[in-house]
Tab-separated table of C-alpha atoms in Angstrom:
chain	number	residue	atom	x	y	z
C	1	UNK	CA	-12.891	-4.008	1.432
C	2	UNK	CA	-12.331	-6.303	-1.249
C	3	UNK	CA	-13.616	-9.548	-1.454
C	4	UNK	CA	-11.675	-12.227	0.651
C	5	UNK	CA	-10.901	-9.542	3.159
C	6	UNK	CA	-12.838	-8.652	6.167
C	7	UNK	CA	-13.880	-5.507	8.221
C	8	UNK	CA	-13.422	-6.689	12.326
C	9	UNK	CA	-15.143	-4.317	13.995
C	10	UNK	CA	-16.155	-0.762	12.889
C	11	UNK	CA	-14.162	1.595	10.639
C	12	UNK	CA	-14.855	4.948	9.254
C	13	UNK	CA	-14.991	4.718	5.430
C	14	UNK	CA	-15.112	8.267	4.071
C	15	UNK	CA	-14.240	9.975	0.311
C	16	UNK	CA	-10.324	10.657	-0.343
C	17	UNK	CA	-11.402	14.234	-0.923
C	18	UNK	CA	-14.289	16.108	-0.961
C	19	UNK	CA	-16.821	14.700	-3.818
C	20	UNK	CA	-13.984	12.141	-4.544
C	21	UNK	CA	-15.526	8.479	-5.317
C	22	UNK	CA	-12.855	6.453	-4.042
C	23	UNK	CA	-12.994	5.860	-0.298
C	24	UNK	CA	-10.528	5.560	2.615
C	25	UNK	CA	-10.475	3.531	5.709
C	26	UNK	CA	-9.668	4.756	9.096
C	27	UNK	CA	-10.724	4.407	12.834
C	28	UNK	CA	-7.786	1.587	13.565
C	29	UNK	CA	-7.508	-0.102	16.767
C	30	UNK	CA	-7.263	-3.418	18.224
C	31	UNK	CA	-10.921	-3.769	17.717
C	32	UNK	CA	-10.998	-2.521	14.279
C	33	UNK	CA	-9.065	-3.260	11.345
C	34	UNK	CA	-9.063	-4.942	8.320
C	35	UNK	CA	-7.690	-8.977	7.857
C	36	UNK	CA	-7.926	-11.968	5.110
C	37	UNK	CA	-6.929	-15.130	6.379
C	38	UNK	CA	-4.385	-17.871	4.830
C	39	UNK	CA	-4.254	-17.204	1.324
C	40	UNK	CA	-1.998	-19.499	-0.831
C	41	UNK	CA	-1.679	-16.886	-3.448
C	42	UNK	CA	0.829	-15.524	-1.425
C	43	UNK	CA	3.027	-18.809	-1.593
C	44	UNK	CA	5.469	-17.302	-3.624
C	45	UNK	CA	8.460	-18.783	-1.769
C	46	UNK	CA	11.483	-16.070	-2.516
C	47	UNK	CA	10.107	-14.763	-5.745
C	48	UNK	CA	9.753	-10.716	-6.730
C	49	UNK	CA	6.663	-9.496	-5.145
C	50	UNK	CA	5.179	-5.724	-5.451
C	51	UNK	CA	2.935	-3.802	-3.046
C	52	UNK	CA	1.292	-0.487	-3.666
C	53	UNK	CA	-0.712	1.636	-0.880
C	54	UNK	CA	-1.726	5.226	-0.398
C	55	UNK	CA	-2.036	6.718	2.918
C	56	UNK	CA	-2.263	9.838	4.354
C	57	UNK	CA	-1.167	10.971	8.761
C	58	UNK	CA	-4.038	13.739	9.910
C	59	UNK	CA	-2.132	14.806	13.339
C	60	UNK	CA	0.664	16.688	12.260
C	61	UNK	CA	3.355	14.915	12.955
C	62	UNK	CA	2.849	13.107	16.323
C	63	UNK	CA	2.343	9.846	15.314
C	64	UNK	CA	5.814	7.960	16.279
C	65	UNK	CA	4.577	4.621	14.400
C	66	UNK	CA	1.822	3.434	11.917
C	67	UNK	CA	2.089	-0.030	10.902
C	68	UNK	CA	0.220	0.213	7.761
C	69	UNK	CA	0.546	-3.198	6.854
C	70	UNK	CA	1.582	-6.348	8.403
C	71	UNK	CA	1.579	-9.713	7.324
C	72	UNK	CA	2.934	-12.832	8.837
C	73	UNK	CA	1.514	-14.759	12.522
C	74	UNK	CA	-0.751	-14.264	14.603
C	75	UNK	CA	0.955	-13.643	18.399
C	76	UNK	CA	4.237	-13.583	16.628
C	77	UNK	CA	7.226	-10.813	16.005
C	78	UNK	CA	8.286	-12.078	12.628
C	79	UNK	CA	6.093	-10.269	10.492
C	80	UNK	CA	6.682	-8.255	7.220
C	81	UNK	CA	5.613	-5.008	8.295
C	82	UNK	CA	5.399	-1.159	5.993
C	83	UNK	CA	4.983	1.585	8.835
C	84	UNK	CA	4.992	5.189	8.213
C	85	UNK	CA	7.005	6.917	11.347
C	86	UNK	CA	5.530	10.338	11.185
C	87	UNK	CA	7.716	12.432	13.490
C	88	UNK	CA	10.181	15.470	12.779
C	89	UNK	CA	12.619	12.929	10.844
C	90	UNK	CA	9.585	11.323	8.884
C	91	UNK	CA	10.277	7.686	7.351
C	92	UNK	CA	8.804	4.731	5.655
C	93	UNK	CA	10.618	1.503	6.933
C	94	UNK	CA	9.588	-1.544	5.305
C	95	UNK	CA	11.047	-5.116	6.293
C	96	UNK	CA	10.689	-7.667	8.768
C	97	UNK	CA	10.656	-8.131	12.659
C	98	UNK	CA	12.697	-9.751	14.148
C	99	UNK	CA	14.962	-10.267	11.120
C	100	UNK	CA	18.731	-9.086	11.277
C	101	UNK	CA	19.441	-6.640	9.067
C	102	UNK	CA	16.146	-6.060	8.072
C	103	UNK	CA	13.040	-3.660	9.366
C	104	UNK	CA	14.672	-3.782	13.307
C	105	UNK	CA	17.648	-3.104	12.917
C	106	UNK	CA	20.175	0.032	12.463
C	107	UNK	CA	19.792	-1.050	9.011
C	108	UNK	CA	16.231	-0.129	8.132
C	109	UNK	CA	16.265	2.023	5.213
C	110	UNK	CA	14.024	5.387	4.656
C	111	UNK	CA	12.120	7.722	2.775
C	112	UNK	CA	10.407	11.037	3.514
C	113	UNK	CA	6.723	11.359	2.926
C	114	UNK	CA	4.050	14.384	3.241
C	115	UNK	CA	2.376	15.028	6.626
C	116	UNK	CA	-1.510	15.601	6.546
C	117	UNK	CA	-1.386	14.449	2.642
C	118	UNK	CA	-2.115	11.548	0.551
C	119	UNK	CA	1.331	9.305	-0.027
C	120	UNK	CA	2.257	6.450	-2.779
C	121	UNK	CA	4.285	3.885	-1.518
C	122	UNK	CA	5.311	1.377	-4.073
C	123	UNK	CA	7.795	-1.816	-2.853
C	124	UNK	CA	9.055	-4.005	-5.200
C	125	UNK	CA	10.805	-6.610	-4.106
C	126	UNK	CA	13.587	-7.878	-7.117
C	127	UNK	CA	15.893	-11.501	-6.261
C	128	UNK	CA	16.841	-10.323	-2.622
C	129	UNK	CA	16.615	-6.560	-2.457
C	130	UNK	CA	13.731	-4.506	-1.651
C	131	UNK	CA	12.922	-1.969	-3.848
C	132	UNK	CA	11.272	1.529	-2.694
C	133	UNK	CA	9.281	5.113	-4.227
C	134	UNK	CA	7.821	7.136	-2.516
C	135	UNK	CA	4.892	9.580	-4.285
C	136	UNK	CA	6.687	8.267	-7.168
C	137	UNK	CA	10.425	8.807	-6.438
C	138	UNK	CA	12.920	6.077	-5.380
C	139	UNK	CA	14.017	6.872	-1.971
C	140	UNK	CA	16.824	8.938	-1.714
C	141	UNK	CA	18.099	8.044	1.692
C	142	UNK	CA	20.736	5.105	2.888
C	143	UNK	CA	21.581	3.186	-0.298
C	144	UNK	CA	19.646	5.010	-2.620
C	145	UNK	CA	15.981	3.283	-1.852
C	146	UNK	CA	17.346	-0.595	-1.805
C	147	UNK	CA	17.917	-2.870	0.531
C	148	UNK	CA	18.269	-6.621	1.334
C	149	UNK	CA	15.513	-8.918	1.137
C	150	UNK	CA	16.626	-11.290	4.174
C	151	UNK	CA	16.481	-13.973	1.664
C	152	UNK	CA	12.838	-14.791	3.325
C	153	UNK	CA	10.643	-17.681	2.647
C	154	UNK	CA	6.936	-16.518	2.264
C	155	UNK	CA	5.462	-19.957	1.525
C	156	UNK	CA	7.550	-21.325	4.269
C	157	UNK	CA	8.257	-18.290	6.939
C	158	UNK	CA	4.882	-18.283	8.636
C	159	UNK	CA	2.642	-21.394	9.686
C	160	UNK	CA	-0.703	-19.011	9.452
C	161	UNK	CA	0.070	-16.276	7.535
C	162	UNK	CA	-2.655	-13.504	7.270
C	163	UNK	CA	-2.595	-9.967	6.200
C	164	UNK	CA	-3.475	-6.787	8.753
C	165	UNK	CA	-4.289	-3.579	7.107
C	166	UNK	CA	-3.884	-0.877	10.134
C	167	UNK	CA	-1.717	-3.234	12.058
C	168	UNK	CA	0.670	-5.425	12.729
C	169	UNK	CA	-0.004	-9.283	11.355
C	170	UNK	CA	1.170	-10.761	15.338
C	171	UNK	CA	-0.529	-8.268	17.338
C	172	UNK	CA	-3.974	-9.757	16.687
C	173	UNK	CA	-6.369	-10.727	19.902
C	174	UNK	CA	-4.732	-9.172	22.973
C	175	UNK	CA	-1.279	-10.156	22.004
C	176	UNK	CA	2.161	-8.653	23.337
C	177	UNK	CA	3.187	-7.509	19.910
C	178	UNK	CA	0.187	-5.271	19.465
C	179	UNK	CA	0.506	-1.693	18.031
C	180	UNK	CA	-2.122	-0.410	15.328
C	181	UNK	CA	-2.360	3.073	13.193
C	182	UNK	CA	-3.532	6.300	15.067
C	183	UNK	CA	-6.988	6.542	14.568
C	184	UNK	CA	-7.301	9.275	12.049
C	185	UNK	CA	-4.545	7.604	9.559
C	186	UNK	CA	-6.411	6.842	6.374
C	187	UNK	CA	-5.468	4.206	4.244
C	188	UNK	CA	-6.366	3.638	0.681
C	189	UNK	CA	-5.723	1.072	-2.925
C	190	UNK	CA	-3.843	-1.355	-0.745
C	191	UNK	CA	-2.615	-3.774	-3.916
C	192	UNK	CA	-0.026	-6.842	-3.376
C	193	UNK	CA	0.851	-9.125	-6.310
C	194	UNK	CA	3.775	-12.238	-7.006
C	195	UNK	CA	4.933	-14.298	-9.621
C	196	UNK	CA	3.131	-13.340	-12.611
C	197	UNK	CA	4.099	-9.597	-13.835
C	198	UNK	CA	5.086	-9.235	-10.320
C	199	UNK	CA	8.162	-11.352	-11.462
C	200	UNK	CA	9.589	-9.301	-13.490
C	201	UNK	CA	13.415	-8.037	-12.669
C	202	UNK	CA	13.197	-5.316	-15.361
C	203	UNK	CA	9.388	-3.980	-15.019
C	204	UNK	CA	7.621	-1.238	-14.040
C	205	UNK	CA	10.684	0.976	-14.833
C	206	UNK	CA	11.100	3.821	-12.676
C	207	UNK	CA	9.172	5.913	-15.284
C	208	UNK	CA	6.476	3.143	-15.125
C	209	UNK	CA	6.332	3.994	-11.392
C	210	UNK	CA	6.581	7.479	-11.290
C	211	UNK	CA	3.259	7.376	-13.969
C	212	UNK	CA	1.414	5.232	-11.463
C	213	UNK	CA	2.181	8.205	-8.830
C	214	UNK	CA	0.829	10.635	-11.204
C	215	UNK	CA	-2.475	8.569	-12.450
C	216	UNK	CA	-3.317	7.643	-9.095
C	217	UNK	CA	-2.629	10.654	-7.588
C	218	UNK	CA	-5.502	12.140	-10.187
C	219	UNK	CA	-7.677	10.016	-7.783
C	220	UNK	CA	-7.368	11.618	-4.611
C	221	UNK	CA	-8.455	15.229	-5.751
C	222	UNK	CA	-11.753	16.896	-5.038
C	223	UNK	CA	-14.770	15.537	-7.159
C	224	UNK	CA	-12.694	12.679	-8.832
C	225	UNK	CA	-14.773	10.087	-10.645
C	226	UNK	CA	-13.522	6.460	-10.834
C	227	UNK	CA	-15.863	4.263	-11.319
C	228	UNK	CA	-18.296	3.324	-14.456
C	229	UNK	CA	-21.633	3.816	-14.164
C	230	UNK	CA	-24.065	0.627	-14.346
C	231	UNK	CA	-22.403	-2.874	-14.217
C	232	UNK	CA	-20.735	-3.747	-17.191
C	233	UNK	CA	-17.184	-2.533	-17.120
C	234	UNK	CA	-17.130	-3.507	-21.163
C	235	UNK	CA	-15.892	0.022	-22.966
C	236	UNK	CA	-17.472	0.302	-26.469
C	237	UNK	CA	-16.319	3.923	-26.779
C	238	UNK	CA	-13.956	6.659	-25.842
C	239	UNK	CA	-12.993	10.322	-25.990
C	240	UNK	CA	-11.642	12.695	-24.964
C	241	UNK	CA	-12.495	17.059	-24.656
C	242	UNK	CA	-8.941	18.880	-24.979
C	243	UNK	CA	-10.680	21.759	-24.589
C	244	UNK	CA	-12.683	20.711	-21.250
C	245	UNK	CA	-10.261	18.466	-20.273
C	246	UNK	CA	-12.933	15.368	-20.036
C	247	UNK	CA	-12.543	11.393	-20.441
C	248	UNK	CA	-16.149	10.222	-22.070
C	249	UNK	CA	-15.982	6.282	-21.538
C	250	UNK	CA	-19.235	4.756	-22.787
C	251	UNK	CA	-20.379	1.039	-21.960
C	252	UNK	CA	-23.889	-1.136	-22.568
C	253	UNK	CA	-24.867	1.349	-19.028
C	254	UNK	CA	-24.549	4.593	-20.884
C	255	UNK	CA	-21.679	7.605	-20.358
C	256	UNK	CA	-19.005	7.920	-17.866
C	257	UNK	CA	-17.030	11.066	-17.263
C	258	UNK	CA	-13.951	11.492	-15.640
C-alpha cells in the first residue's frame, strides 16, 4: 500500500496477470483490509473531487455487494461508499449512506461492469453532481451516468474521517454497519484527488477518460512492465520500436522496456 495507508491484518497481494508487475490486493474481511487515518488533504469542503480504481469479481456473479471503498466514520452509516453489486443485473452505485437521494435510495444510479475481469471506475465529482465511466464509458443507465452530489460537506460531514479499501468506512471493529468485499475480489490503482486539477469543471474530457481506460488497461495484461528499473525515476532518454512494438525509457539505472 502506499505510504500513509496501512495493511490490518493479512491480505493476498498477487500480479494483475500472469508476469504482470503491478499487484492486486485481495483476501478482505473484517480482519483484513486496508485503512489511512484522518487525513486533512481530504478537507475539500464541497469542491470537485475525482477517484479512480480498478477491480476485478472472481465468483461469477454471486457476489450481491462489494463495498470497494468507503470513507467517512468509524461505527457510523453516513459514509461515501463505491460498491460493485455483481449479480445478474450488475451495477456500480456510488454515493452516500444514509443520504436521501443519494447511494440508498431508489435513486442510486448504475453502470454495468465485466464479471471475472479487470474494471475502470472513474468518479468525478463536478459542483453537485457525480460524474461516472465505467472501463472508460460514461454510464449509460438512469440519467446518462450523473447524479446529485447531496451537496455534502467533506471537511465538515465526518468528525473522524478515514478511508477503507475492501470495506465500508463505519463498519470498522465489530460494528453493526459491517459488510466487506468477498474474499477473492481484487482491487487495484485506488487514486483520490481534490482541489488542485481535481477542480476542474471542464477536465479530463470524456476522451481524456476514455485514454486513461485504454493506458491503464495496457497494465493489467500478461507480462506488463511498469516500473523503472533502479531508483531514479529521472528519464534521460526515450524510444520507441514500431516494428517490435517496444517503449526503451533509459535513466542514471540503465534501460527500461515496456
Amino acid at each position: 500500500a502506499r505510504p500513509g495507508f496501512a495493511i490490518v491484518g493479512t491480505l493476498k497481494r498477487e500480479p494483475v496477470a500472469p508476469g504482470a508487475e503491478l499487484c492486486s490486493y485481495s483476501g478482505w474481511s473484517a480482519s483484513n483490509y486496508i485503512t489511512q487515518g484522518y487525513n486533512s488533504a481530504l478537507d475539500w469542503g464541497t469542491n470537485n473531487f475525482m477517484i479512480s480504481l480498478w477491480f476485478k469479481c472472481a465468483e461469477g456473479g454471486t457476489e450481491e455487494g462489494q463495498p470497494l471503498l468507503g470513507i467517512g466514520d468509524y461505527n457510523h452509516n453516513d459514509g461515501f461508499l463505491i460498491e460493485a453489486v455483481n449479480t445478474t443485473n450488475k451495477r456500480i452505485d456510488i454515493g452516500y449512506l444514509g443520504v436521501s437521494n443519494s447511494f440508498a435510495s431508489q435513486n442510486s444510479k448504475n453502470g454495468g461492469f465485466w464479471d471475472q475481469a479487470w474494471n475502470h471506475v472513474f468518479l468525478h465529482k463536478i459542483d453537485n453532481t457525480f460524474h461516472v465511466y465505467i472501463n472508460g464509458e460514461k454510464s449509460i443507465y438512469n440519467n446518462g451516468g450523473t447524479w446529485t452530489a447531496s451537496s455534502i460537506n467533506w471537511s465538515t460531514k465526518w468528525t473522524k474521517r478515514q478511508i477503507v479499501i475492501g470495506g465500508r468506512a463505519g463498519g470498522i471493529s465489530g460494528s453493526p454497519y459491517e459488510d466487506w468485499c468477498s474474499s477473492t475480489t481484487e482491487i487495484a490503482l485506488v487514486r483520490i484527488s481534490g482541489n488542485g486539477s481535481a477542480g476542474s469543471r471542464t477536465r479530463p474530457t470524456a476522451d481524456e477518460i476514455r485514454k486513461i481506460y485504454d493506458d491503464e488497461s495496457k497494465m493489467f495484461q500478461p507480462g506488463a512492465q511498469v516500473t523503472l528499473a533502479g531508483t531514479t525515476n529521472l528519464v534521460r532518454a526515450m524510444d520507441y520500436d514500431e516494428k517490435k512494438q517496444i517503449l526503451h525509457i533509459g535513466t542514471h539505472d540503465g534501460r527500461s522496456d515496456f
